[in-house]
Amino acid sequence: MDFSNVQWLDLVNRSLAMISSSMLSKLDEGTSESNYAAVLLPQAVEEVYGSLPLDDISIYSQLPRLADNRQVGSGYQYAYKLPASCASVREVITDGTYDEWQLVKGAILTNSSEVTVRYIPLPSTPDDIPFYARDLISLLLASRLAGPISHNEALANIMAGRYDTLYSKALTLSGQKQNQPDYANTSRWTEDRQ
């Protein structure tokens, strides 16, 4: 994700407005607001993308097998590299012969000859973010900026409370409440059946 893109500025300014802070004219202007935003924005995006199911934007990808199998020391024969943009894995589909697998350092380790994953990709711009997730990112960022910028822990707690309230609504919108297929007798796995 390239957070130097000017499109991220609107999202950051929205969060700053929530805590009554001065707006930024550019993301790298050197103020304390821009310095904190540069650190906290990527964390907020990754936290929201890692915690919501986001089934409506998930994509399937057949994984490439790594030529260097040094990670396979765990007893698995093959290692498959996850896409660099992967925020979280929603489902792992093996060849049906070997269903066991393990996720280690950005790779799926398994004895399966093929692996396909359904995963949530990180956004390249705010336009790639569903509206409900964009609202969550703004609130989470505002709650994290309130302490160091506004020096107001009560405001930070209010923003965190709003985040928690909106999070439960976002779970429904992002696909968590949809009926999930039963993969018990197949070579599929989803994070929902742990």
PDB file of C-alpha atoms in Angstrom:
ATOM      1  CA  MET A   1       0.000   0.000   0.000  1.00  0.00           C
ATOM      2  CA  ASP A   2       1.301   3.388  -0.946  1.00  0.00           C
ATOM      3  CA  PHE A   3       0.132   5.773   1.769  1.00  0.00           C
ATOM      4  CA  SER A   4       1.844   8.744   0.110  1.00  0.00           C
ATOM      5  CA  ASN A   5      -1.049   8.767  -2.390  1.00  0.00           C
ATOM      6  CA  VAL A   6      -3.107  11.955  -1.974  1.00  0.00           C
ATOM      7  CA  GLN A   7      -6.330   9.914  -1.803  1.00  0.00           C
ATOM      8  CA  TRP A   8      -5.390   8.821   1.728  1.00  0.00           C
ATOM      9  CA  LEU A   9      -5.331  12.484   2.813  1.00  0.00           C
ATOM     10  CA  ASP A  10      -9.142  12.696   2.886  1.00  0.00           C
ATOM     11  CA  LEU A  11      -9.370   9.680   5.158  1.00  0.00           C
ATOM     12  CA  VAL A  12      -6.718  11.099   7.522  1.00  0.00           C
ATOM     13  CA  ASN A  13      -8.388  14.542   7.582  1.00  0.00           C
ATOM     14  CA  ARG A  14     -11.711  12.910   8.365  1.00  0.00           C
ATOM     15  CA  SER A  15     -10.116  11.280  11.419  1.00  0.00           C
ATOM     16  CA  LEU A  16      -8.450  14.539  12.459  1.00  0.00           C
ATOM     17  CA  ALA A  17     -11.799  16.355  12.184  1.00  0.00           C
ATOM     18  CA  MET A  18     -13.329  13.816  14.598  1.00  0.00           C
ATOM     19  CA  ILE A  19     -10.840  14.883  17.265  1.00  0.00           C
ATOM     20  CA  SER A  20     -11.049  18.604  16.400  1.00  0.00           C
ATOM     21  CA  SER A  21      -7.480  18.767  15.176  1.00  0.00           C
ATOM     22  CA  SER A  22      -6.100  20.916  12.378  1.00  0.00           C
ATOM     23  CA  MET A  23      -6.339  19.395   8.895  1.00  0.00           C
ATOM     24  CA  LEU A  24      -3.366  18.412   6.757  1.00  0.00           C
ATOM     25  CA  SER A  25      -2.656  19.907   3.347  1.00  0.00           C
ATOM     26  CA  LYS A  26      -0.393  16.965   2.498  1.00  0.00           C
ATOM     27  CA  LEU A  27       0.501  13.745   4.273  1.00  0.00           C
ATOM     28  CA  ASP A  28       4.210  14.474   4.615  1.00  0.00           C
ATOM     29  CA  GLU A  29       4.087  18.091   5.771  1.00  0.00           C
ATOM     30  CA  GLY A  30       6.268  17.385   8.827  1.00  0.00           C
ATOM     31  CA  THR A  31       3.755  18.328  11.532  1.00  0.00           C
ATOM     32  CA  SER A  32       3.099  16.121  14.538  1.00  0.00           C
ATOM     33  CA  GLU A  33      -0.317  15.271  13.025  1.00  0.00           C
ATOM     34  CA  SER A  34       1.234  14.070   9.768  1.00  0.00           C
ATOM     35  CA  ASN A  35       3.986  12.165  11.581  1.00  0.00           C
ATOM     36  CA  TYR A  36       1.488  10.315  13.795  1.00  0.00           C
ATOM     37  CA  ALA A  37      -0.849   9.682  10.845  1.00  0.00           C
ATOM     38  CA  ALA A  38       2.013   8.228   8.774  1.00  0.00           C
ATOM     39  CA  VAL A  39       2.646   5.633  11.479  1.00  0.00           C
ATOM     40  CA  LEU A  40      -0.919   4.950  12.638  1.00  0.00           C
ATOM     41  CA  LEU A  41      -2.808   4.881   9.312  1.00  0.00           C
ATOM     42  CA  PRO A  42      -1.171   1.673   7.978  1.00  0.00           C
ATOM     43  CA  GLN A  43      -1.723   0.026  11.368  1.00  0.00           C
ATOM     44  CA  ALA A  44      -5.422   0.999  11.371  1.00  0.00           C
ATOM     45  CA  VAL A  45      -5.934  -0.321   7.828  1.00  0.00           C
ATOM     46  CA  GLU A  46      -4.230  -3.624   8.614  1.00  0.00           C
ATOM     47  CA  GLU A  47      -6.118  -4.050  11.900  1.00  0.00           C
ATOM     48  CA  VAL A  48      -9.520  -3.479  10.295  1.00  0.00           C
ATOM     49  CA  TYR A  49      -8.669  -5.679   7.304  1.00  0.00           C
ATOM     50  CA  GLY A  50      -7.330  -8.392   9.586  1.00  0.00           C
ATOM     51  CA  SER A  51     -10.367  -8.427  11.885  1.00  0.00           C
ATOM     52  CA  LEU A  52     -13.344  -8.163   9.490  1.00  0.00           C
ATOM     53  CA  PRO A  53     -14.296 -11.120   7.279  1.00  0.00           C
ATOM     54  CA  LEU A  54     -14.728  -8.824   4.227  1.00  0.00           C
ATOM     55  CA  ASP A  55     -16.197 -11.721   2.250  1.00  0.00           C
ATOM     56  CA  ASP A  56     -17.640  -9.282  -0.269  1.00  0.00           C
ATOM     57  CA  ILE A  57     -14.155  -8.296  -1.476  1.00  0.00           C
ATOM     58  CA  SER A  58     -12.350 -11.626  -1.028  1.00  0.00           C
ATOM     59  CA  ILE A  59     -10.601 -13.106  -4.059  1.00  0.00           C
ATOM     60  CA  TYR A  60      -9.347 -16.558  -5.019  1.00  0.00           C
ATOM     61  CA  SER A  61      -5.783 -17.204  -6.085  1.00  0.00           C
ATOM     62  CA  GLN A  62      -3.876 -20.359  -6.886  1.00  0.00           C
ATOM     63  CA  LEU A  63      -0.600 -20.069  -5.012  1.00  0.00           C
ATOM     64  CA  PRO A  64       2.823 -20.500  -6.594  1.00  0.00           C
ATOM     65  CA  ARG A  65       4.988 -23.200  -5.086  1.00  0.00           C
ATOM     66  CA  LEU A  66       8.245 -21.901  -3.646  1.00  0.00           C
ATOM     67  CA  ALA A  67      11.357 -23.393  -5.217  1.00  0.00           C
ATOM     68  CA  ASP A  68      13.269 -23.014  -1.952  1.00  0.00           C
ATOM     69  CA  ASN A  69      11.657 -25.390   0.516  1.00  0.00           C
ATOM     70  CA  ARG A  70      13.809 -24.485   3.521  1.00  0.00           C
ATOM     71  CA  GLN A  71      10.627 -23.656   5.483  1.00  0.00           C
ATOM     72  CA  VAL A  72       9.377 -27.188   4.957  1.00  0.00           C
ATOM     73  CA  GLY A  73      11.456 -28.518   7.858  1.00  0.00           C
ATOM     74  CA  SER A  74       8.184 -28.922   9.747  1.00  0.00           C
ATOM     75  CA  GLY A  75       7.468 -32.191   7.959  1.00  0.00           C
ATOM     76  CA  TYR A  76       5.564 -30.766   5.006  1.00  0.00           C
ATOM     77  CA  GLN A  77       6.760 -31.384   1.480  1.00  0.00           C
ATOM     78  CA  TYR A  78       5.774 -28.082  -0.170  1.00  0.00           C
ATOM     79  CA  ALA A  79       5.630 -24.369   0.613  1.00  0.00           C
ATOM     80  CA  TYR A  80       3.298 -21.975  -1.240  1.00  0.00           C
ATOM     81  CA  LYS A  81       3.769 -18.200  -1.131  1.00  0.00           C
ATOM     82  CA  LEU A  82       0.807 -16.022  -0.132  1.00  0.00           C
ATOM     83  CA  PRO A  83       0.218 -12.895  -2.249  1.00  0.00           C
ATOM     84  CA  ALA A  84       2.045  -9.819  -0.893  1.00  0.00           C
ATOM     85  CA  SER A  85      -1.278  -7.968  -0.662  1.00  0.00           C
ATOM     86  CA  CYS A  86      -2.877 -10.630   1.578  1.00  0.00           C
ATOM     87  CA  ALA A  87      -4.378  -9.105   4.735  1.00  0.00           C
ATOM     88  CA  SER A  88      -5.972 -12.350   5.913  1.00  0.00           C
ATOM     89  CA  VAL A  89      -6.719 -15.820   4.614  1.00  0.00           C
ATOM     90  CA  ARG A  90     -10.418 -16.736   4.520  1.00  0.00           C
ATOM     91  CA  GLU A  91     -10.199 -20.205   3.011  1.00  0.00           C
ATOM     92  CA  VAL A  92      -7.567 -22.758   1.972  1.00  0.00           C
ATOM     93  CA  ILE A  93      -8.400 -25.287  -0.748  1.00  0.00           C
ATOM     94  CA  THR A  94      -6.017 -28.212  -1.190  1.00  0.00           C
ATOM     95  CA  ASP A  95      -5.889 -30.894  -3.885  1.00  0.00           C
ATOM     96  CA  GLY A  96      -8.121 -33.172  -1.801  1.00  0.00           C
ATOM     97  CA  THR A  97      -5.440 -35.767  -1.150  1.00  0.00           C
ATOM     98  CA  TYR A  98      -3.711 -33.929   1.692  1.00  0.00           C
ATOM     99  CA  ASP A  99      -5.908 -31.605   3.728  1.00  0.00           C
ATOM    100  CA  GLU A 100      -3.430 -30.655   6.437  1.00  0.00           C
ATOM    101  CA  TRP A 101      -1.549 -27.393   6.137  1.00  0.00           C
ATOM    102  CA  GLN A 102       0.138 -24.748   8.249  1.00  0.00           C
ATOM    103  CA  LEU A 103       0.571 -20.993   7.779  1.00  0.00           C
ATOM    104  CA  VAL A 104       4.146 -19.882   8.529  1.00  0.00           C
ATOM    105  CA  LYS A 105       5.743 -16.521   7.661  1.00  0.00           C
ATOM    106  CA  GLY A 106       3.605 -15.712   4.618  1.00  0.00           C
ATOM    107  CA  ALA A 107       3.581 -19.243   3.236  1.00  0.00           C
ATOM    108  CA  ILE A 108       1.234 -22.237   3.352  1.00  0.00           C
ATOM    109  CA  LEU A 109       3.111 -25.430   4.218  1.00  0.00           C
ATOM    110  CA  THR A 110       1.444 -28.669   3.114  1.00  0.00           C
ATOM    111  CA  ASN A 111       1.888 -31.989   1.342  1.00  0.00           C
ATOM    112  CA  SER A 112      -0.777 -30.993  -1.189  1.00  0.00           C
ATOM    113  CA  SER A 113       0.363 -30.649  -4.813  1.00  0.00           C
ATOM    114  CA  GLU A 114      -1.896 -27.591  -5.333  1.00  0.00           C
ATOM    115  CA  VAL A 115      -3.169 -24.853  -3.046  1.00  0.00           C
ATOM    116  CA  THR A 116      -5.756 -22.174  -3.744  1.00  0.00           C
ATOM    117  CA  VAL A 117      -6.668 -19.547  -1.169  1.00  0.00           C
ATOM    118  CA  ARG A 118      -9.522 -17.130  -0.783  1.00  0.00           C
ATOM    119  CA  TYR A 119      -8.017 -14.070   0.833  1.00  0.00           C
ATOM    120  CA  ILE A 120      -8.695 -10.444   1.656  1.00  0.00           C
ATOM    121  CA  PRO A 121      -6.377  -8.117  -0.324  1.00  0.00           C
ATOM    122  CA  LEU A 122      -5.093  -4.926   1.295  1.00  0.00           C
ATOM    123  CA  PRO A 123      -6.375  -1.812  -0.486  1.00  0.00           C
ATOM    124  CA  SER A 124      -4.140   0.256  -2.764  1.00  0.00           C
ATOM    125  CA  THR A 125      -6.332   3.357  -2.398  1.00  0.00           C
ATOM    126  CA  PRO A 126      -9.259   4.309  -0.153  1.00  0.00           C
ATOM    127  CA  ASP A 127     -11.538   3.781  -3.172  1.00  0.00           C
ATOM    128  CA  ASP A 128     -10.799   0.038  -2.856  1.00  0.00           C
ATOM    129  CA  ILE A 129     -12.143  -0.012   0.713  1.00  0.00           C
ATOM    130  CA  PRO A 130     -15.826  -0.878   1.282  1.00  0.00           C
ATOM    131  CA  PHE A 131     -17.734   2.042   2.842  1.00  0.00           C
ATOM    132  CA  TYR A 132     -18.300   0.266   6.168  1.00  0.00           C
ATOM    133  CA  ALA A 133     -14.585  -0.559   6.508  1.00  0.00           C
ATOM    134  CA  ARG A 134     -13.611   3.015   5.569  1.00  0.00           C
ATOM    135  CA  ASP A 135     -15.746   4.305   8.455  1.00  0.00           C
ATOM    136  CA  LEU A 136     -14.074   1.846  10.830  1.00  0.00           C
ATOM    137  CA  ILE A 137     -10.582   2.864   9.711  1.00  0.00           C
ATOM    138  CA  SER A 138     -11.448   6.544  10.248  1.00  0.00           C
ATOM    139  CA  LEU A 139     -12.776   5.901  13.755  1.00  0.00           C
ATOM    140  CA  LEU A 140      -9.884   3.640  14.729  1.00  0.00           C
ATOM    141  CA  LEU A 141      -7.372   6.188  13.455  1.00  0.00           C
ATOM    142  CA  ALA A 142      -9.193   8.987  15.311  1.00  0.00           C
ATOM    143  CA  SER A 143      -9.130   6.987  18.562  1.00  0.00           C
ATOM    144  CA  ARG A 144      -5.387   6.402  18.176  1.00  0.00           C
ATOM    145  CA  LEU A 145      -4.629  10.027  17.248  1.00  0.00           C
ATOM    146  CA  ALA A 146      -6.718  11.562  20.059  1.00  0.00           C
ATOM    147  CA  GLY A 147      -4.224  10.788  22.818  1.00  0.00           C
ATOM    148  CA  PRO A 148      -0.969  12.039  21.288  1.00  0.00           C
ATOM    149  CA  ILE A 149      -2.466  14.943  19.297  1.00  0.00           C
ATOM    150  CA  SER A 150      -5.402  16.204  21.392  1.00  0.00           C
ATOM    151  CA  HIS A 151      -3.982  14.947  24.699  1.00  0.00           C
ATOM    152  CA  ASN A 152      -7.516  13.862  25.512  1.00  0.00           C
ATOM    153  CA  GLU A 153      -7.885  10.259  26.678  1.00  0.00           C
ATOM    154  CA  ALA A 154     -11.640  10.721  27.230  1.00  0.00           C
ATOM    155  CA  LEU A 155     -12.019  11.613  23.544  1.00  0.00           C
ATOM    156  CA  ALA A 156      -9.881   8.605  22.598  1.00  0.00           C
ATOM    157  CA  ASN A 157     -12.219   6.384  24.638  1.00  0.00           C
ATOM    158  CA  ILE A 158     -15.311   7.913  23.003  1.00  0.00           C
ATOM    159  CA  MET A 159     -13.856   7.210  19.535  1.00  0.00           C
ATOM    160  CA  ALA A 160     -12.958   3.652  20.594  1.00  0.00           C
ATOM    161  CA  GLY A 161     -16.543   3.149  21.826  1.00  0.00           C
ATOM    162  CA  ARG A 162     -17.943   4.397  18.519  1.00  0.00           C
ATOM    163  CA  TYR A 163     -15.559   2.019  16.751  1.00  0.00           C
ATOM    164  CA  ASP A 164     -16.845  -0.949  18.786  1.00  0.00           C
ATOM    165  CA  THR A 165     -20.482  -0.037  18.009  1.00  0.00           C
ATOM    166  CA  LEU A 166     -19.816   0.357  14.293  1.00  0.00           C
ATOM    167  CA  TYR A 167     -17.707  -2.825  14.223  1.00  0.00           C
ATOM    168  CA  SER A 168     -20.705  -5.036  15.057  1.00  0.00           C
ATOM    169  CA  LYS A 169     -22.689  -3.463  12.223  1.00  0.00           C
ATOM    170  CA  ALA A 170     -19.753  -3.906   9.851  1.00  0.00           C
ATOM    171  CA  LEU A 171     -19.578  -7.623  10.690  1.00  0.00           C
ATOM    172  CA  THR A 172     -23.057  -8.046   9.245  1.00  0.00           C
ATOM    173  CA  LEU A 173     -22.296  -5.951   6.162  1.00  0.00           C
ATOM    174  CA  SER A 174     -18.999  -7.713   5.456  1.00  0.00           C
ATOM    175  CA  GLY A 175     -20.498 -11.202   5.258  1.00  0.00           C
ATOM    176  CA  GLN A 176     -20.007 -12.636   8.741  1.00  0.00           C
ATOM    177  CA  LYS A 177     -23.730 -13.323   9.210  1.00  0.00           C
ATOM    178  CA  GLN A 178     -24.189 -15.035   5.837  1.00  0.00           C
ATOM    179  CA  ASN A 179     -24.693 -18.778   5.849  1.00  0.00           C
ATOM    180  CA  GLN A 180     -21.333 -20.437   5.480  1.00  0.00           C
ATOM    181  CA  PRO A 181     -21.157 -23.721   3.507  1.00  0.00           C
ATOM    182  CA  ASP A 182     -20.228 -26.843   5.398  1.00  0.00           C
ATOM    183  CA  TYR A 183     -16.704 -27.854   4.418  1.00  0.00           C
ATOM    184  CA  ALA A 184     -16.455 -30.678   6.944  1.00  0.00           C
ATOM    185  CA  ASN A 185     -16.181 -33.407   4.304  1.00  0.00           C
ATOM    186  CA  THR A 186     -14.162 -31.575   1.677  1.00  0.00           C
ATOM    187  CA  SER A 187     -10.605 -30.361   1.216  1.00  0.00           C
ATOM    188  CA  ARG A 188     -11.628 -26.803   2.075  1.00  0.00           C
ATOM    189  CA  TRP A 189     -11.016 -24.834   5.230  1.00  0.00           C
ATOM    190  CA  THR A 190     -12.405 -21.506   6.350  1.00  0.00           C
ATOM    191  CA  GLU A 191     -11.429 -19.307   9.257  1.00  0.00           C
ATOM    192  CA  ASP A 192     -15.080 -19.475  10.321  1.00  0.00           C
ATOM    193  CA  ARG A 193     -14.834 -23.146  11.371  1.00  0.00           C
ATOM    194  CA  GLN A 194     -12.076 -23.126  13.953  1.00  0.00           C
TER     195      GLN A 194
END
